[in-house]
Amino acid sequence: MIWPSHGSNPQYLYEAIDKQMPEERIDFSANINPLGPPREFKDRWGILFQYISDYPDPHAALLKSKLAATEGIKETQILVGNGGAELITLIGRMIAGKHALIIQPAFSEYEEACRVNNCRVSYYQLEPGNWGLDMEALSEKLKAADAVFFCNPNNPTGVYYPKALVEKLIEECQKHSCLLIMDEAFYDFACDYQSIVPFIGKDTNVVVLRSMTKMFSIPGLRLGYMMAGERLIERAAALKPHWSVNALALKAGEWCLDSNEHVRLTKNLIRQERERLVSFYRSLNFAVSPSDVNFYLLRDPRLDDQLPLFQFLLEMGIIPRHTMNFPGLEGRWLRFAIKGPKDNNRLMEAMEEWRKVR
């Protein structure tokens, strides 16, 4: 069976398992803010019409200016892209033919971008449970690597690794002349996030990737950015096509940076719902990853392969994210986004039904 490689677009998932998609369904497979876009977006949406008659700024000057002011770095240390996916693609081209190490489980597009650019790919595998980093074992693998991909907070576990640990990783990468690609697509959901952005100004081989589509619920617009030393940004920008980011996305990005209250409300909601869900799961003896963000891994310890639970939920219109294409997981866990109380209640009802039959 060929499983869809991403969450969302559930019609392809139901096609893969040869099942009719229920009319009433809740998609837990995409990790998008359950509050939706900031309220101001709807009120100001009509303003965007004026921007579709001209080419967008290929340098994203206004958005970069706001990002630089927010992060305390230079505009020349920022590259705006068509979602994180475009930026990962550019990095794949930058390291073409080299050895890439991926800290797994991780977002599948790292490996895809590396493979298509003839990179040699190896893994460092996080161990289920606390999903901890053994820096000594990882350092051994870094000796042979030209670049390492590290997703923090991790996707799919939701685990956030503290700044002190990341600093050690940066030191090890420096020691071995290894480029560190730090994907922080979900950093703004982590309540105790500590920025590592200051490290990019110290001429280290650190690239920080960010997505604006998750927190601000604009995946249809596609918007992300990378931060790195000026030489790395210049190399990536030289590979990027003109006008890859549309004008509506650029303007929406500027609005996102003014939406601090939306971020605060989101973090509070996610924290409350995450605590409620974890307490519920533990009462029914499900295993849950120690997530700090808006999604988590779950498994029924009574099953090795979670396919029976996966199919049961799909038939009930509950759509988790499969883990068939996450090395080290291969279907032994399911990933769920944290949604609003009503949708989470429906999920818990389904899990109670499962426990009645299993």
Coordinates of C-alpha atoms in Angstrom, one line a residue:
M1 CA 0.0 0.0 0.0
I2 CA 1.2 3.5 -0.8
W3 CA 0.5 5.8 2.1
P4 CA 0.1 9.5 1.6
S5 CA 3.3 11.2 2.7
H6 CA 1.6 14.1 4.5
G7 CA -1.3 14.9 6.8
S8 CA -4.4 16.8 5.5
N9 CA -6.1 16.1 2.2
P10 CA -7.8 13.0 3.8
Q11 CA -9.4 11.9 0.5
Y12 CA -6.1 10.4 -0.5
L13 CA -5.9 8.4 2.7
Y14 CA -9.3 6.9 2.3
E15 CA -8.4 6.1 -1.3
A16 CA -5.3 4.3 -0.1
I17 CA -7.3 2.0 2.3
D18 CA -10.1 1.7 -0.3
K19 CA -12.8 3.1 2.1
Q20 CA -15.6 5.6 1.5
M21 CA -14.7 8.9 3.3
P22 CA -17.5 9.8 5.8
E23 CA -19.4 13.0 5.2
E24 CA -18.9 14.0 8.9
R25 CA -15.2 13.8 9.9
I26 CA -12.6 15.6 11.9
D27 CA -9.1 15.8 10.6
F28 CA -6.5 15.4 13.3
S29 CA -3.7 14.8 10.8
A30 CA -2.6 18.4 10.1
N31 CA -1.0 20.4 13.0
I32 CA -2.8 23.7 12.4
N33 CA -4.0 26.2 15.0
P34 CA -7.5 25.2 16.0
L35 CA -8.4 28.9 16.5
G36 CA -7.8 29.5 12.8
P37 CA -6.2 32.7 11.5
P38 CA -6.1 35.8 13.6
R39 CA -9.5 37.6 13.7
E40 CA -8.1 40.6 12.0
F41 CA -7.4 38.6 8.8
K42 CA -11.1 38.3 8.0
D43 CA -11.8 42.0 8.6
R44 CA -8.9 43.0 6.5
W45 CA -9.1 40.4 3.8
G46 CA -10.5 42.7 1.2
I47 CA -7.4 44.8 1.4
L48 CA -5.5 42.0 -0.3
F49 CA -7.4 42.3 -3.6
Q50 CA -5.2 45.3 -4.6
Y51 CA -2.1 43.2 -4.5
I52 CA -3.0 40.6 -7.1
S53 CA -2.6 43.0 -10.1
D54 CA 1.2 43.3 -9.7
Y55 CA 4.2 41.1 -9.1
P56 CA 5.2 40.5 -5.5
D57 CA 8.4 41.9 -4.1
P58 CA 11.0 39.1 -4.8
H59 CA 13.1 40.3 -1.9
A60 CA 10.2 40.5 0.6
A61 CA 11.7 43.7 1.9
L62 CA 8.9 44.8 4.2
L63 CA 8.4 41.4 5.8
K64 CA 12.1 40.9 6.3
S65 CA 12.4 44.3 7.9
K66 CA 9.7 43.3 10.5
L67 CA 11.2 39.9 11.0
A68 CA 14.7 41.4 11.6
A69 CA 13.3 43.9 14.1
T70 CA 11.4 41.1 15.9
E71 CA 14.4 38.7 16.1
G72 CA 17.1 41.3 16.6
I73 CA 19.2 40.3 13.5
K74 CA 20.0 41.8 10.1
E75 CA 17.7 41.7 7.2
T76 CA 20.6 40.1 5.2
Q77 CA 20.4 37.1 7.6
I78 CA 16.8 36.2 6.6
L79 CA 15.4 34.5 3.5
V80 CA 11.6 34.3 3.0
G81 CA 10.2 31.3 1.2
N82 CA 7.1 29.6 -0.1
G83 CA 6.5 27.7 3.1
G84 CA 9.1 25.7 5.0
A85 CA 9.0 23.1 2.1
E86 CA 10.7 25.5 -0.4
L87 CA 13.4 26.3 2.1
I88 CA 14.1 22.7 2.8
T89 CA 14.3 22.1 -1.0
L90 CA 16.9 24.9 -1.3
I91 CA 19.0 23.4 1.5
G92 CA 18.9 20.1 -0.2
R93 CA 20.3 21.8 -3.3
M94 CA 23.0 23.5 -1.2
I95 CA 24.3 20.2 0.2
A96 CA 23.9 18.2 -3.0
G97 CA 26.1 15.1 -3.1
K98 CA 27.1 15.4 0.5
H99 CA 26.3 13.3 3.6
A100 CA 23.2 14.3 5.5
L101 CA 22.4 13.0 8.9
I102 CA 18.7 13.2 10.0
I103 CA 17.7 13.0 13.6
Q104 CA 14.7 10.6 13.4
P105 CA 11.7 10.5 13.6
A106 CA 11.4 13.7 11.6
F107 CA 9.5 15.5 8.9
S108 CA 9.8 13.3 5.8
E109 CA 10.7 16.2 3.4
Y110 CA 14.2 16.4 4.8
E111 CA 15.1 13.0 3.4
E112 CA 13.1 13.6 0.2
A113 CA 15.1 16.9 -0.5
C114 CA 18.4 15.1 0.2
R115 CA 17.7 12.0 -1.9
V116 CA 16.6 14.0 -5.0
N117 CA 20.0 15.9 -4.7
N118 CA 22.0 12.7 -4.5
C119 CA 23.0 13.1 -0.9
R120 CA 24.0 10.1 1.2
V121 CA 21.5 9.9 4.1
S122 CA 22.0 8.3 7.5
Y123 CA 19.9 8.4 10.7
Y124 CA 20.4 9.1 14.4
Q125 CA 17.3 7.4 16.0
L126 CA 15.6 8.9 19.0
E127 CA 14.4 6.2 21.5
P128 CA 10.7 6.0 22.3
G129 CA 9.9 6.9 25.8
N130 CA 11.6 10.2 26.7
W131 CA 12.9 10.5 23.1
G132 CA 16.2 11.8 24.5
L133 CA 19.3 12.9 22.6
D134 CA 22.5 10.9 23.6
M135 CA 25.0 13.5 22.7
E136 CA 28.0 11.1 22.8
A137 CA 26.4 8.7 20.3
L138 CA 25.2 11.6 18.1
S139 CA 28.7 13.1 18.1
E140 CA 30.1 9.9 16.6
K141 CA 27.7 10.2 13.7
L142 CA 28.4 13.9 13.2
K143 CA 32.0 13.1 12.5
A144 CA 31.1 11.7 9.1
A145 CA 28.2 14.1 8.3
D146 CA 28.3 17.3 6.3
A147 CA 24.9 18.4 7.5
V148 CA 22.4 17.4 10.2
F149 CA 18.6 18.0 10.3
F150 CA 17.1 18.5 13.7
C151 CA 13.5 19.3 14.2
N152 CA 12.8 21.2 17.5
P153 CA 10.1 21.0 18.7
N154 CA 10.2 17.5 17.2
N155 CA 7.7 16.5 14.6
P156 CA 6.0 14.0 15.1
T157 CA 6.7 13.6 18.9
G158 CA 6.0 17.2 20.0
V159 CA 9.0 17.0 22.3
Y160 CA 10.9 20.3 22.8
Y161 CA 14.6 20.1 23.5
P162 CA 15.9 22.9 25.8
K163 CA 18.4 25.6 24.8
A164 CA 21.2 24.1 26.9
L165 CA 21.0 20.8 25.0
V166 CA 20.8 22.6 21.6
E167 CA 23.9 24.6 22.6
K168 CA 25.8 21.4 23.0
L169 CA 24.6 20.2 19.6
I170 CA 25.8 23.4 18.1
E171 CA 29.2 23.0 19.7
E172 CA 29.5 19.4 18.4
C173 CA 28.5 20.5 14.9
Q174 CA 31.1 23.3 15.0
K175 CA 33.7 20.8 16.1
H176 CA 33.0 18.5 13.2
S177 CA 32.4 21.3 10.6
C178 CA 28.8 20.1 10.2
L179 CA 26.0 22.3 9.0
L180 CA 23.1 22.3 11.5
I181 CA 19.6 22.8 10.1
M182 CA 17.3 23.5 13.0
D183 CA 13.7 23.3 12.0
E184 CA 11.6 25.3 14.4
A185 CA 8.3 25.1 12.5
F186 CA 6.4 24.7 15.8
Y187 CA 8.5 26.9 18.1
D188 CA 5.7 29.4 18.8
F189 CA 3.5 26.7 20.3
A190 CA 6.2 25.9 23.0
C191 CA 5.5 27.8 26.2
D192 CA 9.1 27.7 27.4
Y193 CA 10.8 28.3 24.1
Q194 CA 14.3 29.8 24.4
S195 CA 15.7 31.4 21.2
I196 CA 18.9 30.1 19.6
V197 CA 18.7 32.8 16.9
P198 CA 21.6 34.7 18.5
F199 CA 23.9 31.8 17.4
I200 CA 23.5 32.6 13.7
G201 CA 25.3 35.9 14.2
K202 CA 28.4 34.2 15.5
D203 CA 29.4 32.8 12.1
T204 CA 28.3 29.3 13.1
N205 CA 27.1 26.8 10.7
V206 CA 23.5 27.1 12.0
V207 CA 20.4 27.5 9.9
V208 CA 17.0 28.1 11.6
L209 CA 13.9 27.3 9.7
R210 CA 10.5 28.8 10.7
S211 CA 7.0 28.3 9.4
M212 CA 4.2 30.9 9.7
T213 CA 1.5 28.5 8.4
K214 CA 0.9 26.5 11.6
M215 CA 0.4 29.1 14.4
F216 CA -1.5 31.5 12.1
S217 CA -3.4 28.8 10.2
I218 CA -2.5 29.9 6.7
P219 CA -1.2 26.7 5.0
G220 CA -3.1 27.6 1.9
L221 CA -0.9 30.7 1.5
R222 CA 2.4 29.0 2.1
L223 CA 4.9 31.1 4.0
G224 CA 8.1 30.5 5.9
Y225 CA 11.5 31.9 6.5
M226 CA 15.1 30.9 7.3
M227 CA 17.7 32.7 9.4
A228 CA 21.4 32.1 9.0
G229 CA 24.7 33.8 8.6
E230 CA 24.9 36.2 5.6
R231 CA 27.0 33.8 3.5
L232 CA 24.6 30.9 3.9
I233 CA 21.6 33.2 3.1
E234 CA 23.3 34.4 -0.1
R235 CA 23.9 30.8 -1.2
A236 CA 20.3 29.8 -0.6
A237 CA 18.9 33.0 -2.2
A238 CA 20.9 32.3 -5.4
L239 CA 19.0 29.0 -5.8
K240 CA 15.6 30.5 -5.1
P241 CA 13.3 31.4 -8.1
H242 CA 12.0 35.0 -8.4
W243 CA 8.5 35.6 -7.0
S244 CA 8.1 32.2 -5.4
V245 CA 6.2 33.9 -2.5
N246 CA 3.0 35.6 -3.6
A247 CA 2.0 39.1 -2.6
L248 CA -1.0 37.9 -0.4
A249 CA 1.3 35.7 1.6
L250 CA 3.8 38.5 2.1
K251 CA 1.2 40.9 3.4
A252 CA -0.4 38.2 5.6
G253 CA 3.1 37.6 7.1
E254 CA 3.3 41.2 8.1
W255 CA 0.0 40.9 9.8
C256 CA 1.0 37.7 11.6
L257 CA 3.9 39.5 13.3
D258 CA 1.4 41.9 14.9
S259 CA -0.8 39.1 16.2
N260 CA 0.7 38.6 19.7
E261 CA -2.7 38.2 21.4
H262 CA -3.6 35.4 19.0
V263 CA -0.4 33.6 19.9
R264 CA -1.1 34.0 23.6
L265 CA -4.7 32.7 23.3
T266 CA -3.5 29.8 21.2
K267 CA -0.8 28.7 23.7
N268 CA -3.3 28.8 26.6
L269 CA -5.8 26.8 24.7
I270 CA -3.3 24.2 23.5
R271 CA -1.8 23.8 27.0
Q272 CA -5.2 23.3 28.6
E273 CA -6.4 20.8 26.0
R274 CA -3.1 18.9 26.0
E275 CA -3.3 18.4 29.8
R276 CA -6.9 17.3 29.5
L277 CA -6.1 14.8 26.7
V278 CA -3.0 13.4 28.4
S279 CA -4.9 12.8 31.7
F280 CA -7.7 11.1 29.7
Y281 CA -5.3 8.8 27.8
R282 CA -3.5 7.7 30.9
S283 CA -6.7 6.8 32.5
L284 CA -7.4 4.4 29.6
N285 CA -3.8 3.1 29.5
F286 CA -2.7 4.7 26.2
A287 CA 0.9 5.7 25.8
V288 CA 1.4 9.4 24.9
S289 CA 4.6 11.2 23.9
P290 CA 5.7 14.0 26.3
S291 CA 4.7 16.8 23.9
D292 CA 5.1 20.5 24.6
V293 CA 3.2 21.7 21.5
N294 CA 0.0 21.2 19.5
F295 CA 0.3 17.6 18.6
Y296 CA 1.5 14.3 20.1
L297 CA 2.1 10.7 19.4
L298 CA -0.2 8.0 20.8
R299 CA -0.2 4.2 20.9
D300 CA -2.3 1.5 22.4
P301 CA 0.3 -0.7 24.2
R302 CA -1.8 -3.7 23.6
L303 CA -0.9 -3.5 19.9
D304 CA 2.5 -3.4 18.2
D305 CA 1.1 -2.3 14.9
Q306 CA -1.5 0.5 15.4
L307 CA -3.3 -0.2 12.1
P308 CA -6.4 -1.7 13.7
L309 CA -6.9 1.4 15.8
F310 CA -6.1 3.6 12.8
Q311 CA -8.8 1.9 10.7
F312 CA -11.3 1.9 13.5
L313 CA -10.9 5.7 13.9
L314 CA -11.1 6.3 10.2
E315 CA -14.4 4.5 10.0
M316 CA -15.7 6.8 12.7
G317 CA -14.6 9.9 10.8
I318 CA -11.6 10.5 13.1
I319 CA -8.5 11.1 11.0
P320 CA -5.1 10.7 12.7
R321 CA -1.8 11.0 11.0
H322 CA -0.3 7.6 10.2
T323 CA 3.4 7.1 10.9
M324 CA 4.2 4.5 8.2
N325 CA 6.8 6.9 6.6
F326 CA 8.6 8.0 9.9
P327 CA 11.7 5.9 10.3
G328 CA 11.8 4.3 13.7
L329 CA 8.0 4.5 14.1
E330 CA 6.6 2.6 11.0
G331 CA 3.0 2.4 12.2
R332 CA 3.7 1.7 15.8
W333 CA 2.3 5.1 16.8
L334 CA -0.3 7.5 15.6
R335 CA 0.0 11.3 15.6
F336 CA -2.9 13.6 16.5
A337 CA -3.2 17.4 16.3
I338 CA -4.7 19.1 19.4
K339 CA -7.9 20.8 18.3
G340 CA -10.6 22.7 20.1
P341 CA -12.6 21.2 23.1
K342 CA -15.6 20.0 20.9
D343 CA -13.4 18.1 18.5
N344 CA -11.2 16.7 21.3
N345 CA -14.3 15.5 23.1
R346 CA -15.4 13.6 20.0
L347 CA -11.9 12.0 19.8
M348 CA -12.1 10.9 23.4
E349 CA -15.5 9.4 22.8
A350 CA -14.1 7.4 20.0
M351 CA -11.2 6.2 22.1
E352 CA -13.6 5.1 24.8
E353 CA -15.5 3.1 22.2
W354 CA -12.3 1.5 21.1
R355 CA -11.5 0.5 24.7
K356 CA -14.9 -1.2 24.9
V357 CA -14.0 -3.5 22.0
R358 CA -10.2 -3.8 22.7

